[in-house]
GROMACS .gro file of C-alpha atoms in nm:
model
  252
    1MET     CA    1  -4.701   8.213 -10.529
    2VAL     CA    2  -4.427   8.029 -10.356
    3SER     CA    3  -4.101   8.152 -10.307
    4ARG     CA    4  -3.799   7.988 -10.460
    5ASN     CA    5  -3.619   8.026 -10.143
    6ALA     CA    6  -3.894   7.842  -9.949
    7PRO     CA    7  -3.777   7.493  -9.792
    8ARG     CA    8  -3.899   7.217  -9.990
    9PRO     CA    9  -4.108   6.962  -9.793
   10ARG     CA   10  -3.881   6.644  -9.707
   11PRO     CA   11  -3.983   6.336  -9.843
   12ARG     CA   12  -4.129   6.072  -9.587
   13PRO     CA   13  -3.917   5.751  -9.509
   14ARG     CA   14  -4.084   5.453  -9.671
   15PRO     CA   15  -4.179   5.203  -9.414
   16TYR     CA   16  -3.937   4.919  -9.361
   17ALA     CA   17  -4.054   4.635  -9.545
   18TYR     CA   18  -4.127   4.345  -9.274
   19ALA     CA   19  -4.337   4.056  -9.248
   20GLN     CA   20  -4.669   4.147  -9.114
   21PRO     CA   21  -4.718   3.989  -8.792
   22GLN     CA   22  -4.975   3.693  -8.787
   23PRO     CA   23  -5.256   3.715  -8.536
   24ARG     CA   24  -5.187   3.513  -8.241
   25ARG     CA   25  -5.392   3.202  -8.239
   26GLN     CA   26  -5.590   3.154  -7.928
   27PRO     CA   27  -5.535   2.798  -7.790
   28GLN     CA   28  -5.829   2.587  -7.829
   29PRO     CA   29  -5.955   2.454  -7.528
   30GLN     CA   30  -5.888   2.068  -7.485
   31ARG     CA   31  -6.167   1.852  -7.513
   32ARG     CA   32  -6.213   1.612  -7.229
   33ARG     CA   33  -6.237   1.289  -7.352
   34ARG     CA   34  -6.513   1.058  -7.212
   35ARG     CA   35  -6.360   0.814  -7.018
   36ARG     CA   36  -6.477   0.471  -7.121
   37ARG     CA   37  -6.566   0.278  -6.829
   38GLY     CA   38  -6.381  -0.024  -6.968
   39PRO     CA   39  -6.499  -0.337  -7.076
   40SER     CA   40  -6.752  -0.394  -6.810
   41ARG     CA   41  -7.062  -0.407  -7.002
   42GLY     CA   42  -7.209  -0.741  -7.037
   43CYS     CA   43  -6.952  -1.017  -7.093
   44ARG     CA   44  -7.186  -1.303  -7.226
   45LEU     CA   45  -6.913  -1.572  -7.252
   46THR     CA   46  -7.146  -1.772  -7.478
   47ILE     CA   47  -6.901  -2.068  -7.526
   48THR     CA   48  -6.998  -2.290  -7.835
   49LEU     CA   49  -6.938  -2.652  -7.789
   50SER     CA   50  -7.011  -2.946  -8.003
   51VAL     CA   51  -7.260  -3.157  -7.808
   52THR     CA   52  -7.014  -3.464  -7.708
   53ALA     CA   53  -7.019  -3.610  -7.367
   54THR     CA   54  -6.646  -3.578  -7.324
   55LEU     CA   55  -6.657  -3.189  -7.417
   56LEU     CA   56  -6.332  -3.263  -7.643
   57PHE     CA   57  -6.429  -3.056  -7.954
   58GLY     CA   58  -6.569  -2.761  -7.813
   59VAL     CA   59  -6.525  -2.436  -8.008
   60VAL     CA   60  -6.527  -2.109  -7.805
   61ARG     CA   61  -6.677  -1.834  -8.000
   62GLY     CA   62  -6.770  -1.679  -7.691
   63CYS     CA   63  -6.817  -1.350  -7.516
   64GLY     CA   64  -7.027  -1.185  -7.747
   65GLY     CA   65  -7.043  -1.144  -8.129
   66ASP     CA   66  -6.923  -1.353  -8.424
   67ALA     CA   67  -6.557  -1.484  -8.451
   68SER     CA   68  -6.471  -1.492  -8.807
   69SER     CA   69  -6.161  -1.325  -8.823
   70HIS     CA   70  -5.944  -1.240  -8.543
   71ALA     CA   71  -5.548  -1.241  -8.470
   72PRO     CA   72  -5.390  -1.585  -8.417
   73THR     CA   73  -5.350  -1.744  -8.079
   74VAL     CA   74  -5.133  -1.540  -7.850
   75ALA     CA   75  -5.017  -1.580  -7.490
   76ALA     CA   76  -5.176  -1.387  -7.235
   77GLY     CA   77  -4.989  -1.025  -7.217
   78SER     CA   78  -5.017  -0.690  -7.110
   79SER     CA   79  -5.114  -0.603  -7.466
   80ASP     CA   80  -5.395  -0.819  -7.495
   81GLY     CA   81  -5.626  -0.603  -7.296
   82ALA     CA   82  -5.648  -0.895  -7.045
   83GLY     CA   83  -5.347  -0.812  -6.857
   84GLY     CA   84  -5.079  -1.070  -6.771
   85GLY     CA   85  -4.751  -1.130  -6.908
   86PRO     CA   86  -4.515  -1.415  -7.008
   87ARG     CA   87  -4.524  -1.676  -6.720
   88GLU     CA   88  -4.229  -1.832  -6.580
   89HIS     CA   89  -4.269  -2.214  -6.552
   90PRO     CA   90  -4.171  -2.335  -6.210
   91ALA     CA   91  -4.069  -2.699  -6.169
   92PRO     CA   92  -4.353  -2.928  -6.251
   93VAL     CA   93  -4.542  -3.077  -5.947
   94ALA     CA   94  -4.642  -3.449  -5.965
   95SER     CA   95  -5.000  -3.530  -6.045
   96HIS     CA   96  -5.209  -3.672  -5.781
   97ALA     CA   97  -5.396  -3.999  -5.839
   98PRO     CA   98  -5.751  -3.952  -5.984
   99LEU     CA   99  -6.057  -3.932  -5.765
  100PRO     CA  100  -6.393  -4.069  -5.789
  101ALA     CA  101  -6.684  -3.860  -5.933
  102SER     CA  102  -6.819  -3.607  -5.704
  103PRO     CA  103  -6.990  -3.290  -5.803
  104PRO     CA  104  -6.801  -2.941  -5.690
  105VAL     CA  105  -6.968  -2.716  -5.440
  106ARG     CA  106  -6.718  -2.430  -5.406
  107LEU     CA  107  -6.421  -2.286  -5.590
  108ALA     CA  108  -6.133  -2.096  -5.397
  109VAL     CA  109  -5.842  -1.919  -5.589
  110PRO     CA  110  -5.608  -1.776  -5.289
  111ARG     CA  111  -5.416  -1.548  -5.545
  112MET     CA  112  -5.727  -1.397  -5.667
  113VAL     CA  113  -5.863  -1.391  -5.282
  114VAL     CA  114  -6.206  -1.513  -5.399
  115GLU     CA  115  -6.429  -1.790  -5.328
  116ALA     CA  116  -6.740  -1.883  -5.509
  117PRO     CA  117  -7.029  -2.128  -5.505
  118VAL     CA  118  -7.031  -2.372  -5.788
  119ILE     CA  119  -7.359  -2.437  -5.983
  120ARG     CA  120  -7.409  -2.695  -6.260
  121LEU     CA  121  -7.407  -2.616  -6.617
  122GLY     CA  122  -7.520  -2.769  -6.931
  123LEU     CA  123  -7.574  -2.700  -7.307
  124ASP     CA  124  -7.858  -2.507  -7.448
  125SER     CA  125  -8.043  -2.592  -7.770
  126HIS     CA  126  -7.764  -2.460  -7.994
  127GLY     CA  127  -7.502  -2.657  -7.824
  128ARG     CA  128  -7.365  -2.365  -7.645
  129LEU     CA  129  -7.246  -2.410  -7.286
  130SER     CA  130  -7.474  -2.212  -7.059
  131THR     CA  131  -7.336  -1.945  -6.820
  132PRO     CA  132  -7.423  -1.852  -6.444
  133PRO     CA  133  -7.705  -1.589  -6.412
  134MET     CA  134  -7.592  -1.268  -6.496
  135SER     CA  135  -7.764  -1.145  -6.188
  136LYS     CA  136  -7.524  -1.348  -5.984
  137PRO     CA  137  -7.181  -1.245  -6.088
  138HIS     CA  138  -7.024  -1.412  -5.796
  139GLU     CA  139  -7.084  -1.764  -5.896
  140VAL     CA  140  -6.919  -1.993  -6.121
  141GLY     CA  141  -7.034  -2.267  -6.345
  142TRP     CA  142  -6.917  -2.637  -6.388
  143TYR     CA  143  -6.977  -2.830  -6.680
  144ALA     CA  144  -7.159  -3.113  -6.528
  145ALA     CA  145  -7.163  -3.355  -6.841
  146GLY     CA  146  -6.796  -3.352  -6.814
  147PRO     CA  147  -6.554  -3.491  -6.551
  148SER     CA  148  -6.581  -3.344  -6.193
  149PRO     CA  149  -6.281  -3.176  -6.066
  150GLY     CA  150  -6.030  -3.420  -5.945
  151GLN     CA  151  -6.188  -3.715  -6.159
  152GLN     CA  152  -5.976  -3.843  -6.460
  153GLY     CA  153  -6.003  -3.620  -6.747
  154THR     CA  154  -6.051  -3.245  -6.780
  155ALA     CA  155  -6.303  -3.049  -6.570
  156VAL     CA  156  -6.439  -2.736  -6.670
  157ILE     CA  157  -6.538  -2.422  -6.482
  158VAL     CA  158  -6.662  -2.077  -6.620
  159GLY     CA  159  -6.727  -1.753  -6.488
  160HIS     CA  160  -6.789  -1.408  -6.602
  161ARG     CA  161  -6.545  -1.153  -6.607
  162ASP     CA  162  -6.780  -0.855  -6.559
  163THR     CA  163  -7.156  -0.788  -6.598
  164LYS     CA  164  -7.350  -0.482  -6.663
  165THR     CA  165  -7.317  -0.413  -6.294
  166GLY     CA  166  -6.944  -0.406  -6.257
  167PRO     CA  167  -6.664  -0.673  -6.197
  168ALA     CA  168  -6.746  -1.025  -6.176
  169ILE     CA  169  -6.558  -1.317  -6.009
  170PHE     CA  170  -6.321  -1.390  -6.265
  171LEU     CA  171  -6.217  -1.033  -6.347
  172ASN     CA  172  -5.850  -1.114  -6.241
  173LEU     CA  173  -5.820  -1.461  -6.383
  174ASN     CA  174  -5.549  -1.370  -6.611
  175ALA     CA  175  -5.337  -1.264  -6.294
  176LEU     CA  176  -5.281  -1.637  -6.217
  177ARG     CA  177  -4.928  -1.750  -6.251
  178PRO     CA  178  -4.765  -2.116  -6.285
  179GLY     CA  179  -4.754  -2.278  -5.956
  180ASP     CA  180  -5.043  -2.110  -5.802
  181PRO     CA  181  -5.291  -2.349  -5.629
  182VAL     CA  182  -5.668  -2.348  -5.710
  183LYS     CA  183  -5.899  -2.537  -5.460
  184VAL     CA  184  -6.235  -2.710  -5.548
  185THR     CA  185  -6.425  -2.834  -5.250
  186ARG     CA  186  -6.651  -3.119  -5.372
  187LYS     CA  187  -6.964  -3.292  -5.215
  188ASP     CA  188  -6.765  -3.584  -5.084
  189HIS     CA  189  -6.617  -3.331  -4.829
  190ARG     CA  190  -6.290  -3.344  -5.039
  191THR     CA  191  -6.105  -3.036  -5.141
  192ALA     CA  192  -5.909  -3.113  -5.490
  193VAL     CA  193  -5.612  -2.907  -5.487
  194PHE     CA  194  -5.476  -2.806  -5.839
  195THR     CA  195  -5.163  -2.645  -5.944
  196VAL     CA  196  -5.181  -2.391  -6.227
  197ASP     CA  197  -4.941  -2.485  -6.525
  198SER     CA  198  -5.004  -2.207  -6.747
  199VAL     CA  199  -5.255  -1.899  -6.823
  200ARG     CA  200  -5.327  -1.835  -7.201
  201THR     CA  201  -5.546  -1.619  -7.394
  202PHE     CA  202  -5.697  -1.741  -7.723
  203ALA     CA  203  -5.860  -1.545  -7.997
  204ARG     CA  204  -6.191  -1.659  -8.060
  205GLY     CA  205  -6.116  -1.724  -8.411
  206ALA     CA  206  -5.825  -1.949  -8.309
  207PHE     CA  207  -5.933  -2.128  -8.022
  208PRO     CA  208  -5.777  -2.475  -7.978
  209SER     CA  209  -6.041  -2.722  -7.855
  210LYS     CA  210  -5.820  -3.034  -7.832
  211LYS     CA  211  -5.568  -2.843  -7.611
  212VAL     CA  212  -5.804  -2.696  -7.365
  213TYR     CA  213  -6.072  -2.975  -7.343
  214GLY     CA  214  -5.895  -3.279  -7.435
  215ASP     CA  215  -5.799  -3.571  -7.219
  216THR     CA  216  -5.434  -3.549  -7.101
  217GLY     CA  217  -5.414  -3.899  -6.932
  218ARG     CA  218  -5.447  -3.723  -6.565
  219PRO     CA  219  -5.708  -3.501  -6.360
  220GLU     CA  220  -5.688  -3.169  -6.488
  221LEU     CA  221  -5.879  -2.823  -6.469
  222ARG     CA  222  -5.969  -2.559  -6.667
  223LEU     CA  223  -6.103  -2.211  -6.573
  224LEU     CA  224  -6.244  -2.002  -6.862
  225THR     CA  225  -6.365  -1.631  -6.866
  226CYS     CA  226  -6.357  -1.348  -7.133
  227GLY     CA  227  -6.048  -1.184  -7.238
  228GLY     CA  228  -5.874  -0.976  -7.512
  229ARG     CA  229  -6.003  -0.643  -7.647
  230PHE     CA  230  -6.361  -0.527  -7.574
  231ASP     CA  231  -6.577  -0.391  -7.837
  232ARG     CA  232  -6.926  -0.280  -7.761
  233LYS     CA  233  -7.087  -0.452  -8.064
  234THR     CA  234  -6.905  -0.772  -8.073
  235GLY     CA  235  -6.824  -0.809  -7.733
  236TYR     CA  236  -6.463  -0.956  -7.614
  237SER     CA  237  -6.217  -1.080  -7.864
  238ALA     CA  238  -6.096  -1.374  -7.693
  239ASN     CA  239  -6.090  -1.615  -7.402
  240VAL     CA  240  -5.863  -1.648  -7.093
  241VAL     CA  241  -5.784  -2.000  -7.001
  242VAL     CA  242  -5.605  -2.153  -6.684
  243PHE     CA  243  -5.468  -2.499  -6.719
  244ALA     CA  244  -5.407  -2.665  -6.414
  245HIS     CA  245  -5.367  -3.029  -6.265
  246LEU     CA  246  -5.452  -3.221  -5.965
  247THR     CA  247  -5.152  -3.214  -5.711
  248SER     CA  248  -5.289  -3.309  -5.368
  249VAL     CA  249  -5.635  -3.384  -5.208
  250ALA     CA  250  -5.736  -3.257  -4.836
  251ARG     CA  251  -6.040  -3.290  -4.637
  252ALA     CA  252  -6.280  -3.035  -4.655
   0.00000   0.00000   0.00000
């Protein structure tokens, strides 16, 4: 029997109602993204041309894949995947008188610090301009059915930007600037010196054939390679084109 005078048990204080702490999340280890080796896997530069002797209406669909829908033509810039930015145009340099026909044997681009032997190119059975062998990435090709460099009209020289084995001769073609010289040594021991007028990047679906290949009334040169964004399925999305005109002639 409990005595009435026995002390009553003290009620326990209720716990303070606070929010239960959430378990601390362990930081997830960041996955290292696999670094893409860049667009250096097989630039094919398949340049589709209509089979005409003057190469006036060629359409570049090139550098792999179909060119059904792409962005409109844009100037070479840092956002096009090919580098380069808006080019300031220096004072125009007077054009030199045309030279007689003579095949090119060597190309030199001082700004890029490159020299390359020149081989002859033609069209395949599908009317596409053939390219230098992928096994020889440091060669360039001249469209032999068109004007020779220095001759009246527009001469065309193409080269790979890269191949499966790494960078190729025209990797930094987009780095050229207006006013830069381009030298083409010919079989007649003359060196045709061209001055760059502009550097442009054209989407495959918006390639201006007449602007690139058309006769401008003076001796001109076009250097072409792949450009734009690279996709492993469709290849490059554009072409880089250097526009230049003949400004002087030297003895080789």
